[in-house]
Tab-separated table of C-alpha atoms in Angstrom:
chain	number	residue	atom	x	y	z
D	1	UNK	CA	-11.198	-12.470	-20.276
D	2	UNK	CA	-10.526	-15.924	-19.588
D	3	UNK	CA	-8.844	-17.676	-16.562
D	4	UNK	CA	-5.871	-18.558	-18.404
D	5	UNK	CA	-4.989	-14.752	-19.380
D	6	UNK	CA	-6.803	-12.886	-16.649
D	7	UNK	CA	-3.014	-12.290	-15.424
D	8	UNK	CA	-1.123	-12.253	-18.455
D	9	UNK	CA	1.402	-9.402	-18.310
D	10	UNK	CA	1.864	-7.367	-20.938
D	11	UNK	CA	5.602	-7.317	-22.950
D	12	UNK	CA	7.237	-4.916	-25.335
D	13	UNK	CA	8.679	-7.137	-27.482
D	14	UNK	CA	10.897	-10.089	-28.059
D	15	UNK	CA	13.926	-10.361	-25.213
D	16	UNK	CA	16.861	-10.237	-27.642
D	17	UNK	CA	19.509	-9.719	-25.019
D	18	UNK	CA	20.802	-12.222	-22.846
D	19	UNK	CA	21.410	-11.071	-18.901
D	20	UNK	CA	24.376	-10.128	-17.308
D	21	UNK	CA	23.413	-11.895	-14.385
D	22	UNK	CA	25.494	-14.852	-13.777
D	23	UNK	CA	22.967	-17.290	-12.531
D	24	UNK	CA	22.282	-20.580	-13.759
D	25	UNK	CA	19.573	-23.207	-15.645
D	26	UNK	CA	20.244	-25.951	-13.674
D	27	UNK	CA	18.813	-26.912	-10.934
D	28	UNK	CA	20.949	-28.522	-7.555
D	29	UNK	CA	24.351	-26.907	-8.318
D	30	UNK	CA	23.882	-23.805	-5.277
D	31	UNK	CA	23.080	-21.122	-8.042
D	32	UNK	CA	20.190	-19.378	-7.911
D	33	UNK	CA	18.207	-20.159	-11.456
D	34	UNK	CA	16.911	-17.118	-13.955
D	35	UNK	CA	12.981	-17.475	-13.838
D	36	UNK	CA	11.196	-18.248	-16.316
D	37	UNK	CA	7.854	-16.689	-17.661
D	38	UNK	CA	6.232	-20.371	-17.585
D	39	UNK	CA	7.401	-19.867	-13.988
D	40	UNK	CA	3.664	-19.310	-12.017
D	41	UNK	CA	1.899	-19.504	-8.884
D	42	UNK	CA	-2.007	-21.061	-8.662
D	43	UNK	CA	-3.824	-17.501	-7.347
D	44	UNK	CA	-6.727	-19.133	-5.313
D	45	UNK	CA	-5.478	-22.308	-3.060
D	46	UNK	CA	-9.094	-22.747	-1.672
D	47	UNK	CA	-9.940	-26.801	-1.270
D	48	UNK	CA	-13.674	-25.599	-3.500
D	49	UNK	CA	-11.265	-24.105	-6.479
D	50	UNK	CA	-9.205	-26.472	-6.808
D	51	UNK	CA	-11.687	-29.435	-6.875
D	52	UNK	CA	-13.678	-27.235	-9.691
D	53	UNK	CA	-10.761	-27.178	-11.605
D	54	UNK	CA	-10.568	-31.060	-11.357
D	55	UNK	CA	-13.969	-31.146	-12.377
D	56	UNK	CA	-13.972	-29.046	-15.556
D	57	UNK	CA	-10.732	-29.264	-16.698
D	58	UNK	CA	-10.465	-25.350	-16.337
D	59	UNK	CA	-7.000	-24.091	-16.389
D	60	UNK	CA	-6.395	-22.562	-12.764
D	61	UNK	CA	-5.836	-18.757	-12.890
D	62	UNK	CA	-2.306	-18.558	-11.973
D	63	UNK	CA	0.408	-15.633	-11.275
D	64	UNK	CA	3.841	-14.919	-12.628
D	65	UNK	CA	6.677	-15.708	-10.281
D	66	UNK	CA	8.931	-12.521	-10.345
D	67	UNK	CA	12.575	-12.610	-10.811
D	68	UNK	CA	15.375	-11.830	-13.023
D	69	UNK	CA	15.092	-13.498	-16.838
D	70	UNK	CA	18.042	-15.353	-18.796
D	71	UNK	CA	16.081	-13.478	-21.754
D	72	UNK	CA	15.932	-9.753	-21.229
D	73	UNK	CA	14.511	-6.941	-24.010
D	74	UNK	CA	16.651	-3.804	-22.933
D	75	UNK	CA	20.312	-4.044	-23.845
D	76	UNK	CA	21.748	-3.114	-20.546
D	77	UNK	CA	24.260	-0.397	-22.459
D	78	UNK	CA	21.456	1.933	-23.869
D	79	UNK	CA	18.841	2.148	-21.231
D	80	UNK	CA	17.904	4.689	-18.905
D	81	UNK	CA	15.614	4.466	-16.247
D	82	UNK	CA	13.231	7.000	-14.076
D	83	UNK	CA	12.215	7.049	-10.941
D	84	UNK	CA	9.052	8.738	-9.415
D	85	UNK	CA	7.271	8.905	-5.806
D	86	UNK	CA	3.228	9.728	-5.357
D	87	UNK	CA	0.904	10.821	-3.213
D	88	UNK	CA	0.829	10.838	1.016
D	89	UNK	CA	4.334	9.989	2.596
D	90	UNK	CA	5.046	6.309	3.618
D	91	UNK	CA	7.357	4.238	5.250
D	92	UNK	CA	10.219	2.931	3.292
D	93	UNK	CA	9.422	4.780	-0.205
D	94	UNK	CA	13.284	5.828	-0.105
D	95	UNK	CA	14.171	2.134	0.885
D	96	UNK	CA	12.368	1.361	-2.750
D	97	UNK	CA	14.426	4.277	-4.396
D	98	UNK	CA	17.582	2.918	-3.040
D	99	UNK	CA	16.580	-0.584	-4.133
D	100	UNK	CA	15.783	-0.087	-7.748
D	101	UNK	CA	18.989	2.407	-8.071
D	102	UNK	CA	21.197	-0.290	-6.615
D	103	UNK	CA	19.540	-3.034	-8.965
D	104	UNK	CA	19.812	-0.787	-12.378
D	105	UNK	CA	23.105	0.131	-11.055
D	106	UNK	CA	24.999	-2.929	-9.991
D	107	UNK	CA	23.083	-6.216	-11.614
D	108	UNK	CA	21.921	-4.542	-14.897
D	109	UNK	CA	25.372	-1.906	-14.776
D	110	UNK	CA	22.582	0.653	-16.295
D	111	UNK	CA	24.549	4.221	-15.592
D	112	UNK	CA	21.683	7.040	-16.466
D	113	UNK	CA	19.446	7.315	-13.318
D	114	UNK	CA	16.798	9.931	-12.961
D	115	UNK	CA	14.943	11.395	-10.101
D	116	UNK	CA	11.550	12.604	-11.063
D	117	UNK	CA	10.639	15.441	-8.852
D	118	UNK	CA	7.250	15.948	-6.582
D	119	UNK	CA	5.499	13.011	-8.593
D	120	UNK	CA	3.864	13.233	-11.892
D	121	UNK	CA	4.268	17.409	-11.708
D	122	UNK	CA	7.773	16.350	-12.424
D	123	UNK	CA	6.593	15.170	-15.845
D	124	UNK	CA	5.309	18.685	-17.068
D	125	UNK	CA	7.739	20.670	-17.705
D	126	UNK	CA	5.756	23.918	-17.303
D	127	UNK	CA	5.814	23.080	-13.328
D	128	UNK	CA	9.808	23.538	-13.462
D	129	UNK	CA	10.815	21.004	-11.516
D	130	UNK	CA	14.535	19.794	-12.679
D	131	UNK	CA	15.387	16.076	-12.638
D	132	UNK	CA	17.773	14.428	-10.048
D	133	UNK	CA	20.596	12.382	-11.059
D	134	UNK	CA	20.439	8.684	-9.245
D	135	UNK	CA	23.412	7.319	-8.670
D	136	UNK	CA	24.579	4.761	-5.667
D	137	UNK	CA	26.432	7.433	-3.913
D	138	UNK	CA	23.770	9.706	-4.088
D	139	UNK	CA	20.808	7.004	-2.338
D	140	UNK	CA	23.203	4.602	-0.320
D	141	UNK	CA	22.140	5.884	3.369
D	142	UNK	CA	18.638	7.560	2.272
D	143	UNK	CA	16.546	4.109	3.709
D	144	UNK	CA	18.222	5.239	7.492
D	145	UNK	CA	15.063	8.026	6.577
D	146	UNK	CA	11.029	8.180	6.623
D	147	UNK	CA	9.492	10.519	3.688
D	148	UNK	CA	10.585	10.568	-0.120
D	149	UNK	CA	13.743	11.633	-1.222
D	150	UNK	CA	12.488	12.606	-4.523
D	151	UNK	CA	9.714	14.636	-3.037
D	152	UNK	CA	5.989	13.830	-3.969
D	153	UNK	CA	2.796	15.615	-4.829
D	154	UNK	CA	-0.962	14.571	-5.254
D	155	UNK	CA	-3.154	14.984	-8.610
D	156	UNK	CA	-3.579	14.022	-12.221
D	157	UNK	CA	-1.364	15.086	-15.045
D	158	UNK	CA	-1.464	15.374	-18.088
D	159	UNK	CA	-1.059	12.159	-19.571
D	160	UNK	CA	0.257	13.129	-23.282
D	161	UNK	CA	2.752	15.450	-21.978
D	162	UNK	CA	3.876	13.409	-19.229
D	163	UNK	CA	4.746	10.666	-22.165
D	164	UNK	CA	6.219	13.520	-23.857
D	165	UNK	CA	8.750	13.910	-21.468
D	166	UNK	CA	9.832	10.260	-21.172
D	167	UNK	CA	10.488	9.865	-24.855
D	168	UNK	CA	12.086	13.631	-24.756
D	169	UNK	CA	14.583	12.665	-22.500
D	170	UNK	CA	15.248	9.254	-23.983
D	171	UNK	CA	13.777	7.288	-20.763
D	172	UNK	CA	13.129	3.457	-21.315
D	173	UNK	CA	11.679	2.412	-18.196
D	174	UNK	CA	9.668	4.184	-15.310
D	175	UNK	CA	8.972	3.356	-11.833
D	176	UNK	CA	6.320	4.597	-10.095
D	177	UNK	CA	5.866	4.308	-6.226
D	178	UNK	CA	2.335	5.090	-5.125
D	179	UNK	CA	-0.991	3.714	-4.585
D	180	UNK	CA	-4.223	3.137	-6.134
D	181	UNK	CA	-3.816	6.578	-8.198
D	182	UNK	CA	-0.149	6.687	-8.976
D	183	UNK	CA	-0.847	2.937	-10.051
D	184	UNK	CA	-3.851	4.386	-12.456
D	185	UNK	CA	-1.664	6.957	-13.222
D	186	UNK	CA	1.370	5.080	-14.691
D	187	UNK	CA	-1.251	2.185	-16.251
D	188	UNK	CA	-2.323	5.274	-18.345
D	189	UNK	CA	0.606	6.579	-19.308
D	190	UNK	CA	1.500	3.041	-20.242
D	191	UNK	CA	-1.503	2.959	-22.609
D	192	UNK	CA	-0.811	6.165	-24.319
D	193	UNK	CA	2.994	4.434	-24.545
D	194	UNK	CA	1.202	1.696	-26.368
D	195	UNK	CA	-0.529	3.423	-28.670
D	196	UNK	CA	2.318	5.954	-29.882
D	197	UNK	CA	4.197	2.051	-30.535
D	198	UNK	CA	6.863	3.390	-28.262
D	199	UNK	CA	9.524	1.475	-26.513
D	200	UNK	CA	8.475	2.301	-22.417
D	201	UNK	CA	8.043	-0.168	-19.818
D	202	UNK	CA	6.153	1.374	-16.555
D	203	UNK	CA	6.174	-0.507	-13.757
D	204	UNK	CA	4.177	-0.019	-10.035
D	205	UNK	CA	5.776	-0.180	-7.103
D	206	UNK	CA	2.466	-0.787	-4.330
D	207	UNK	CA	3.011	2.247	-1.690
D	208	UNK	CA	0.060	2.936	0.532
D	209	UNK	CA	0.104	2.507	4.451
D	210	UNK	CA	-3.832	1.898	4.899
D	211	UNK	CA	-2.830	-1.639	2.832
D	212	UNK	CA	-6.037	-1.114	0.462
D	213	UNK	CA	-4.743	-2.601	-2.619
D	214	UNK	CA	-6.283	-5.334	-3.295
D	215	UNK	CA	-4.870	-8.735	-4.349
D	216	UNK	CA	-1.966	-8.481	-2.998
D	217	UNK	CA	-0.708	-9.730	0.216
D	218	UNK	CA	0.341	-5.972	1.607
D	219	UNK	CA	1.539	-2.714	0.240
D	220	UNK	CA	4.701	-2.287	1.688
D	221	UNK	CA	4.453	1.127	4.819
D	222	UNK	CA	2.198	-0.890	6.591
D	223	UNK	CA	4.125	-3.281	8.814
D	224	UNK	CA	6.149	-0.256	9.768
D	225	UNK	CA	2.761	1.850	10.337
D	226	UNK	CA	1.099	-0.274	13.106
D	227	UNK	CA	4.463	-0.736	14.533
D	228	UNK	CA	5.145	2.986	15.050
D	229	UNK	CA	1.336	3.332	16.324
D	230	UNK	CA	1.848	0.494	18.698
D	231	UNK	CA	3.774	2.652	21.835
D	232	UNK	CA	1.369	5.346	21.174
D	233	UNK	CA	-1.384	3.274	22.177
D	234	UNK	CA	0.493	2.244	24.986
D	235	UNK	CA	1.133	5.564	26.601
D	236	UNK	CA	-2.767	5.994	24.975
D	237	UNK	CA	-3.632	3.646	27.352
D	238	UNK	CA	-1.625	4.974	30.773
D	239	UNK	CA	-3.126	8.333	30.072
D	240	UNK	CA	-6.491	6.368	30.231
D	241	UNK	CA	-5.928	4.434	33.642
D	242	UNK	CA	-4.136	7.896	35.176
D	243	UNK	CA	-7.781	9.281	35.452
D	244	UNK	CA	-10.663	8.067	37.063
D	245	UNK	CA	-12.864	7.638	33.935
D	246	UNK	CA	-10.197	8.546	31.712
D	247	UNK	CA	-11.132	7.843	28.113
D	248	UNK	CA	-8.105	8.168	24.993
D	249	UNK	CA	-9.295	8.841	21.595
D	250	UNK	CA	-6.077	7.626	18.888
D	251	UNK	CA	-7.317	8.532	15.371
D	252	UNK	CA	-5.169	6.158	12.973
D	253	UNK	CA	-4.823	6.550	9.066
D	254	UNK	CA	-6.783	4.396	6.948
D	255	UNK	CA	-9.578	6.634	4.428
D	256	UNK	CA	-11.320	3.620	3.216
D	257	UNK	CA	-9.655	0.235	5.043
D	258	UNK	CA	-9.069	0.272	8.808
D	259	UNK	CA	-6.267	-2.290	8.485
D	260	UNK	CA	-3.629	-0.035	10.360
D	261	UNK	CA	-6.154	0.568	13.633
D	262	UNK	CA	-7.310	-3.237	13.423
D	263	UNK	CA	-3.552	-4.471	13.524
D	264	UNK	CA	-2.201	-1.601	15.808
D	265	UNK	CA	-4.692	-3.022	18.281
D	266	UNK	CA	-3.731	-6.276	17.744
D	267	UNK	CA	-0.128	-5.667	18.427
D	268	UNK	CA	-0.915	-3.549	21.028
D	269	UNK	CA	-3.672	-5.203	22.830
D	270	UNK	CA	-4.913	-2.565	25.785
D	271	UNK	CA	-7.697	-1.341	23.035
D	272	UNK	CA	-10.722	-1.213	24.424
D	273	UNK	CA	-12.867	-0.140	21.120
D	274	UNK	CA	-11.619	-0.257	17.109
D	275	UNK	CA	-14.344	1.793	14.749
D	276	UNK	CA	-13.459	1.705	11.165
D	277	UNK	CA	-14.635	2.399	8.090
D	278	UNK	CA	-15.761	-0.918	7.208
D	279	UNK	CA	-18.212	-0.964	10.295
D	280	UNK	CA	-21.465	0.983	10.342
D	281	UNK	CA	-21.871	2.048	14.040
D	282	UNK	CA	-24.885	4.339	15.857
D	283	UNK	CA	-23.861	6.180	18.731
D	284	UNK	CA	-27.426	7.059	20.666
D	285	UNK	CA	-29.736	4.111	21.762
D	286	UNK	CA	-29.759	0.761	22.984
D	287	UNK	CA	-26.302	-0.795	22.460
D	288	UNK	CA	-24.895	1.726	20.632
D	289	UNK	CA	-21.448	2.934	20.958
D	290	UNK	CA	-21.677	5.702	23.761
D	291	UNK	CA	-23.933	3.141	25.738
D	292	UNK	CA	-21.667	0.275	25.296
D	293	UNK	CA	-18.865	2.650	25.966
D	294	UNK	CA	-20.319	3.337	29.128
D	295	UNK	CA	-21.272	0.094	30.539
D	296	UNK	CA	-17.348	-0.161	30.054
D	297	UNK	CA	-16.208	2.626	32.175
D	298	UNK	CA	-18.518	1.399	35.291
D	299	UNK	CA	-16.971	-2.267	34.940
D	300	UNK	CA	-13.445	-0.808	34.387
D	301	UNK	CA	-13.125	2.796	34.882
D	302	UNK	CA	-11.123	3.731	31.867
D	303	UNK	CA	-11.642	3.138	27.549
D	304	UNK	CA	-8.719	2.980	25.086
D	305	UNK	CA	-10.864	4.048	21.395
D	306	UNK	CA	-8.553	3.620	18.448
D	307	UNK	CA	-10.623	5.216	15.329
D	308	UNK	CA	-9.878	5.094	11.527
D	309	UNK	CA	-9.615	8.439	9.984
D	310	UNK	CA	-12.017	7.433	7.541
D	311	UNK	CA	-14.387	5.582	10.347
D	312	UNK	CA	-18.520	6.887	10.742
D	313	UNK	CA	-18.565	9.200	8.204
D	314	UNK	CA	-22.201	8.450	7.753
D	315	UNK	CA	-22.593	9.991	11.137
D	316	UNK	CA	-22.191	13.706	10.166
D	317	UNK	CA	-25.310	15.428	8.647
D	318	UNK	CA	-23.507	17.874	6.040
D	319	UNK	CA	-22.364	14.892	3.620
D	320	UNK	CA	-19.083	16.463	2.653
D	321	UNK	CA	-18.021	15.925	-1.000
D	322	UNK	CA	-15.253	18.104	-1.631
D	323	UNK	CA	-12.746	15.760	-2.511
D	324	UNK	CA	-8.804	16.096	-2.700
D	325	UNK	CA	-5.825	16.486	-5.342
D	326	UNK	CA	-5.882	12.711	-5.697
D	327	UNK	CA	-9.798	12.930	-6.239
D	328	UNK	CA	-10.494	11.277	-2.874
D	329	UNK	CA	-13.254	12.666	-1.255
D	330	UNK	CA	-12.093	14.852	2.388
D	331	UNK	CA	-13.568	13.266	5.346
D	332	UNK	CA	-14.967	15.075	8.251
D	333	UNK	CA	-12.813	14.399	11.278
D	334	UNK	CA	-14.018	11.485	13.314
D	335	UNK	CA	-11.298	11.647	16.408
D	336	UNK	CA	-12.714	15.583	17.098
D	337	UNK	CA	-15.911	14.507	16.463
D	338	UNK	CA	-16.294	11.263	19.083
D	339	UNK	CA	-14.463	13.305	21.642
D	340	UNK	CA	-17.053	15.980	21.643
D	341	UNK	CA	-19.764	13.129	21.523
D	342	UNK	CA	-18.503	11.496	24.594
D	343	UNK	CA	-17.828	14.973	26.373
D	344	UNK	CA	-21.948	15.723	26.100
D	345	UNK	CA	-22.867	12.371	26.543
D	346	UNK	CA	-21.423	11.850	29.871
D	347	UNK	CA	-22.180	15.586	30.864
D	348	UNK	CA	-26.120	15.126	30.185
D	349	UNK	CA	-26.019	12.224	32.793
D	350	UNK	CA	-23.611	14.423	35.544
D	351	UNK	CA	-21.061	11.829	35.183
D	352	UNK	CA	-17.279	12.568	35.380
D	353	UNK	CA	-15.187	11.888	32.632
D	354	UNK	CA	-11.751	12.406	31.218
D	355	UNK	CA	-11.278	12.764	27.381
D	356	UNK	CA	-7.820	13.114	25.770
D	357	UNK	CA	-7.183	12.939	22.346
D	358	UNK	CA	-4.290	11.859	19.916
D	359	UNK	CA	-3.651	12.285	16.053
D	360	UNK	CA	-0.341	10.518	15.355
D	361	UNK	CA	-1.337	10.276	11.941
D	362	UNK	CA	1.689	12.286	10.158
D	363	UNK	CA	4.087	10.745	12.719
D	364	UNK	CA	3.208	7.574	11.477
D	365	UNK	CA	3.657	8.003	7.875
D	366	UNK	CA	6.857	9.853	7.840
D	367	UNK	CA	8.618	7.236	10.094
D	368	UNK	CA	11.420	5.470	8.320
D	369	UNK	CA	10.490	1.570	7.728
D	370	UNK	CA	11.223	-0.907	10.158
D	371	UNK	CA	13.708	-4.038	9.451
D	372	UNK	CA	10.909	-5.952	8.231
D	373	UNK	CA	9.476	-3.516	5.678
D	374	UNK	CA	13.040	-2.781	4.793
D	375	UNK	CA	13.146	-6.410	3.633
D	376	UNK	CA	10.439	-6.205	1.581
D	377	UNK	CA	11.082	-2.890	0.020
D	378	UNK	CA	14.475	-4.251	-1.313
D	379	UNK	CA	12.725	-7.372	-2.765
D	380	UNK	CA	10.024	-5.440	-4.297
D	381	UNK	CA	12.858	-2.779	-5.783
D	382	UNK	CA	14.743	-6.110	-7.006
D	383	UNK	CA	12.016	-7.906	-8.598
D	384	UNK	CA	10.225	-4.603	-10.236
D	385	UNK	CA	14.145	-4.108	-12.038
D	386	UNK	CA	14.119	-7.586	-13.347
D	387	UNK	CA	10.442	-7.152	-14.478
D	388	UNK	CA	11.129	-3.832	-16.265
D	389	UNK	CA	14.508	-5.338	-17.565
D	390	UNK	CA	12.547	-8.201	-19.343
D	391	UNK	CA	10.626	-5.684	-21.302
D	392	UNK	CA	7.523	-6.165	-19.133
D	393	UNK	CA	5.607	-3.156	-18.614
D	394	UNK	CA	1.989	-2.382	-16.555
D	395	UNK	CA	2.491	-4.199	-14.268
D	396	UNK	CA	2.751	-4.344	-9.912
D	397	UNK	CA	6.000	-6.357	-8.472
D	398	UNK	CA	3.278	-7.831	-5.583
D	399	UNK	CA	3.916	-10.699	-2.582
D	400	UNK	CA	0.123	-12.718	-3.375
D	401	UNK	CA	-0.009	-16.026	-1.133
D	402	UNK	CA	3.671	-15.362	0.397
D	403	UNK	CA	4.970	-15.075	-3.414
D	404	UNK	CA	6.441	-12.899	-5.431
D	405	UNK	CA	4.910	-12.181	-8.416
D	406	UNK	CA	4.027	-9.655	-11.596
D	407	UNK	CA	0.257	-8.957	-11.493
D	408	UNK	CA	-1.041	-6.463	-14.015
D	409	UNK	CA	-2.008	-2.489	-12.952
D	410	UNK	CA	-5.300	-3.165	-14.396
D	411	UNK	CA	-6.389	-6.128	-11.778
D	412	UNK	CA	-4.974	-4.409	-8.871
D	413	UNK	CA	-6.959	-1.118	-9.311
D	414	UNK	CA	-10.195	-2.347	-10.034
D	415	UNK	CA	-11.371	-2.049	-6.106
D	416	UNK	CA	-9.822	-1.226	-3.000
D	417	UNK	CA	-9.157	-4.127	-0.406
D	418	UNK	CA	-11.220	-3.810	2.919
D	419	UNK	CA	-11.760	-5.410	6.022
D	420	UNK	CA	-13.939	-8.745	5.818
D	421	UNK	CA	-15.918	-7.852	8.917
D	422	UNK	CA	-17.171	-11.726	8.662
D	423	UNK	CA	-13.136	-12.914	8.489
D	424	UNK	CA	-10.940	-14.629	11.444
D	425	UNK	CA	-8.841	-11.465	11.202
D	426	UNK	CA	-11.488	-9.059	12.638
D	427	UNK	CA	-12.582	-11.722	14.632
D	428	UNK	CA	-9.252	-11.513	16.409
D	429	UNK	CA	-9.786	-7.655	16.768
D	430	UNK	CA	-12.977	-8.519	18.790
D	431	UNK	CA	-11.341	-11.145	21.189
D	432	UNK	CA	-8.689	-8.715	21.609
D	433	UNK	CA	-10.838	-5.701	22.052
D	434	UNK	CA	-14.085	-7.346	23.852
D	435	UNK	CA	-16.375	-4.591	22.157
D	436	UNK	CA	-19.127	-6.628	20.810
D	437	UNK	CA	-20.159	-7.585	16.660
D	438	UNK	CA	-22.400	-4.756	16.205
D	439	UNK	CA	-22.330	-1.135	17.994
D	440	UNK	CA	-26.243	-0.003	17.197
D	441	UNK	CA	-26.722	-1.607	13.847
């Protein structure tokens, strides 16, 4: 695929219908202007890019800018829309239901609303679960709340019957709030859409509090995440300087990217040590972690570890593979793991230590967002309404480079984001922390 459709979002159709919206097409008369699809953002604003593309002539691969259309493909009368929430509890998934009920509702005056049950499960009838009727009353104060409204669940479905269902009950558009499986859940069900030459625009809305998707800027949850983790690791660290010795263990969420411990530690900066899974880290011999740790306590007397859940994994000899519902594979518990580490460590050498240990981890996600994930939930809601309006379908309503924009399922799924343990963003973690580049390795 070229550079000049490497983003190109995928329509329905023609947009017959014009949009209720009363904006304008004219710039400098203090009315916000409909967006147009020519409308894009240049993806990679690095000096080397942009003199390559000076070079060559090469198109720049660019971005649509979300927003609402003059153009749009549903006719606001007949359409009715679907809601569902996936996977692990976040921060400010009901913020998102309340924002896309509000937009259907109000700007689009789009009347049938439906709640889809415990996540894709909703979708098969067999499981029983009975749709919710969405309507403005019914959301208005659910963002003053952490968890899902609609309820969630974890796991594959299947994909015929789930598209079954949508054309059963007449459903034009569905949004799906999740990560990187609910987003290759909902890309497949747009597929199967596509090939039955049905009508169905499917639209992601990025949930995930690790902040793994990759592309975009952040997945909303996250802000609010490290925020809530923040006074933990404050009273994390007065447990630690109570005791002479006193070491405090806080495992953090984050399976495959430690962004939440990095930028809790940042925010919070009494963190004496950040492992995550991005890091390969021996704890025995010279300069490894319990040594390290140790030259620590003599100089200071205390140790504030902060530990992603899905941090040295490769230091457990049974190599685990069950995996999970959502076919991620079940990690053996680091946070237990390092405390009992530590605890025979400093016992083989007579020295007195004291080890306490904290899993916030389901405190965290079921906290309701913050003011400034609340913001962003509403804009996301907004701009994923205007996509789906315009007939747009498989596609993510994403910030990339501080911008809104439509980027396709398909490009976002591809690979989860991860720490660049080379980039000025863990390098901050390290002058914050002091631990040094490598622990062992």
């Amino acid at each position: 695929m070229d550079s000049k459709n490497h983003f190109q979002i995928e329509n329905l159709g023609p947009a017959k219908f014009k949009s209720p919206l009363q904006l304008s097409k004219v710039k400098g008369d203090k009315i916000f202007n409909f967006i147009s699809d020519a409308d894009r953002f240049v993806f990679d604003l690095s000096m080397e890019r942009y003199n390559h593309c000076l070079q060559t002539g090469e198109t720049p691969l660019c971005l649509e800018k979300a927003g609402p259309r003059h153009d749009i493909f549903f006719e606001p009368g007949n359409v009715s829309a679907a809601i569902v929430t996936c996977g692990g509890l976040c921060p400010g998934i009901n913020n998102v239901i309340r924002g896309v009920v509000m937009a259907l509702h109000y700007f689009y005056g789009i009347k049938r609303i439906i709640g889809i049950p415990y996540g894709y499960e909703g979708l098969i009838p067999e499981k029983g679960h009975e749709f919710v009727e969405l309507t403005p009353d019914k959301v208005k104060d659910i963002h003053q709340f952490g968890g899902t409204f609609l309820g969630s669940s974890r796991g594959a479905q299947d994909i015929s019957k789930m598209v079954d269902t949508l054309e059963n009950n007449n459903i034009n558009m569905l949004f799906a709030i999740g990560g990187d499986g609910t987003l290759k859940g909902v890309n497949a069900i747009g597929e199967e859409i596509m090939k039955r030459n049905a009508k169905i625009s499917v639209v992601g809305i990025p949930k995930t509090i690790d902040n793994d998707i990759d592309l975009i800027d952040e997945s909303f949850g996250y802000e609010t995440a490290f925020d809530v983790a923040s006074p933990i690791l404050r009273d994390a660290h007065n447990e630690a300087t109570g005791a002479y010795n006193g070491i405090t263990i806080i495992k953090l969420m984050g399976r495959d990217s430690g962004f939440i411990a990095a930028s809790a530690a940042l925010a919070m900066p009494v963190v004496n040590f950040v492992l995550i899974p991005e890091m390969d880290f021996t704890l025995e011999g010279e300069d490894g972690f319990l040594e390290v740790l140790e030259r620590r306590l003599e100089q200071k007397k205390h140790a504030v570890i902060v530990v992603a859940e899905g941090a040295g994994q490769q230091l457990f000899e049974d190599k685990n593979r069950v995996k999970d519902a959502s076919g991620n594979i079940k990690h053996e518990d680091i946070g237990i793991f390092l405390k009992e580490k530590i605890a025979a460590y400093f016992k083989a050498k007579a020295a007195s230590v004291t080890i306490k240990y904290i899993d916030p981890s389901y405190i965290v996600r079921s906290a309701p967002a913050n003011s400034s994930d609340s913001v962003y939930c509403s804009r996301l809601a907004y701009h994923a309404v205007h996509g789906a309006m315009a007939g747009k379908t498989k596609f993510v309503a994403s910030k990339v480079n501080n911008k809104y924009v439509y980027v396709p399922i398909s490009e976002v799924t591809k690979k989860r984001k991860k720490i660049d343990l080379e980039g000025e963003f863990w390098f901050s973690v390290l002058q914050s922390t002091g631990q040094p580049f490598s622990l062992g390795q």
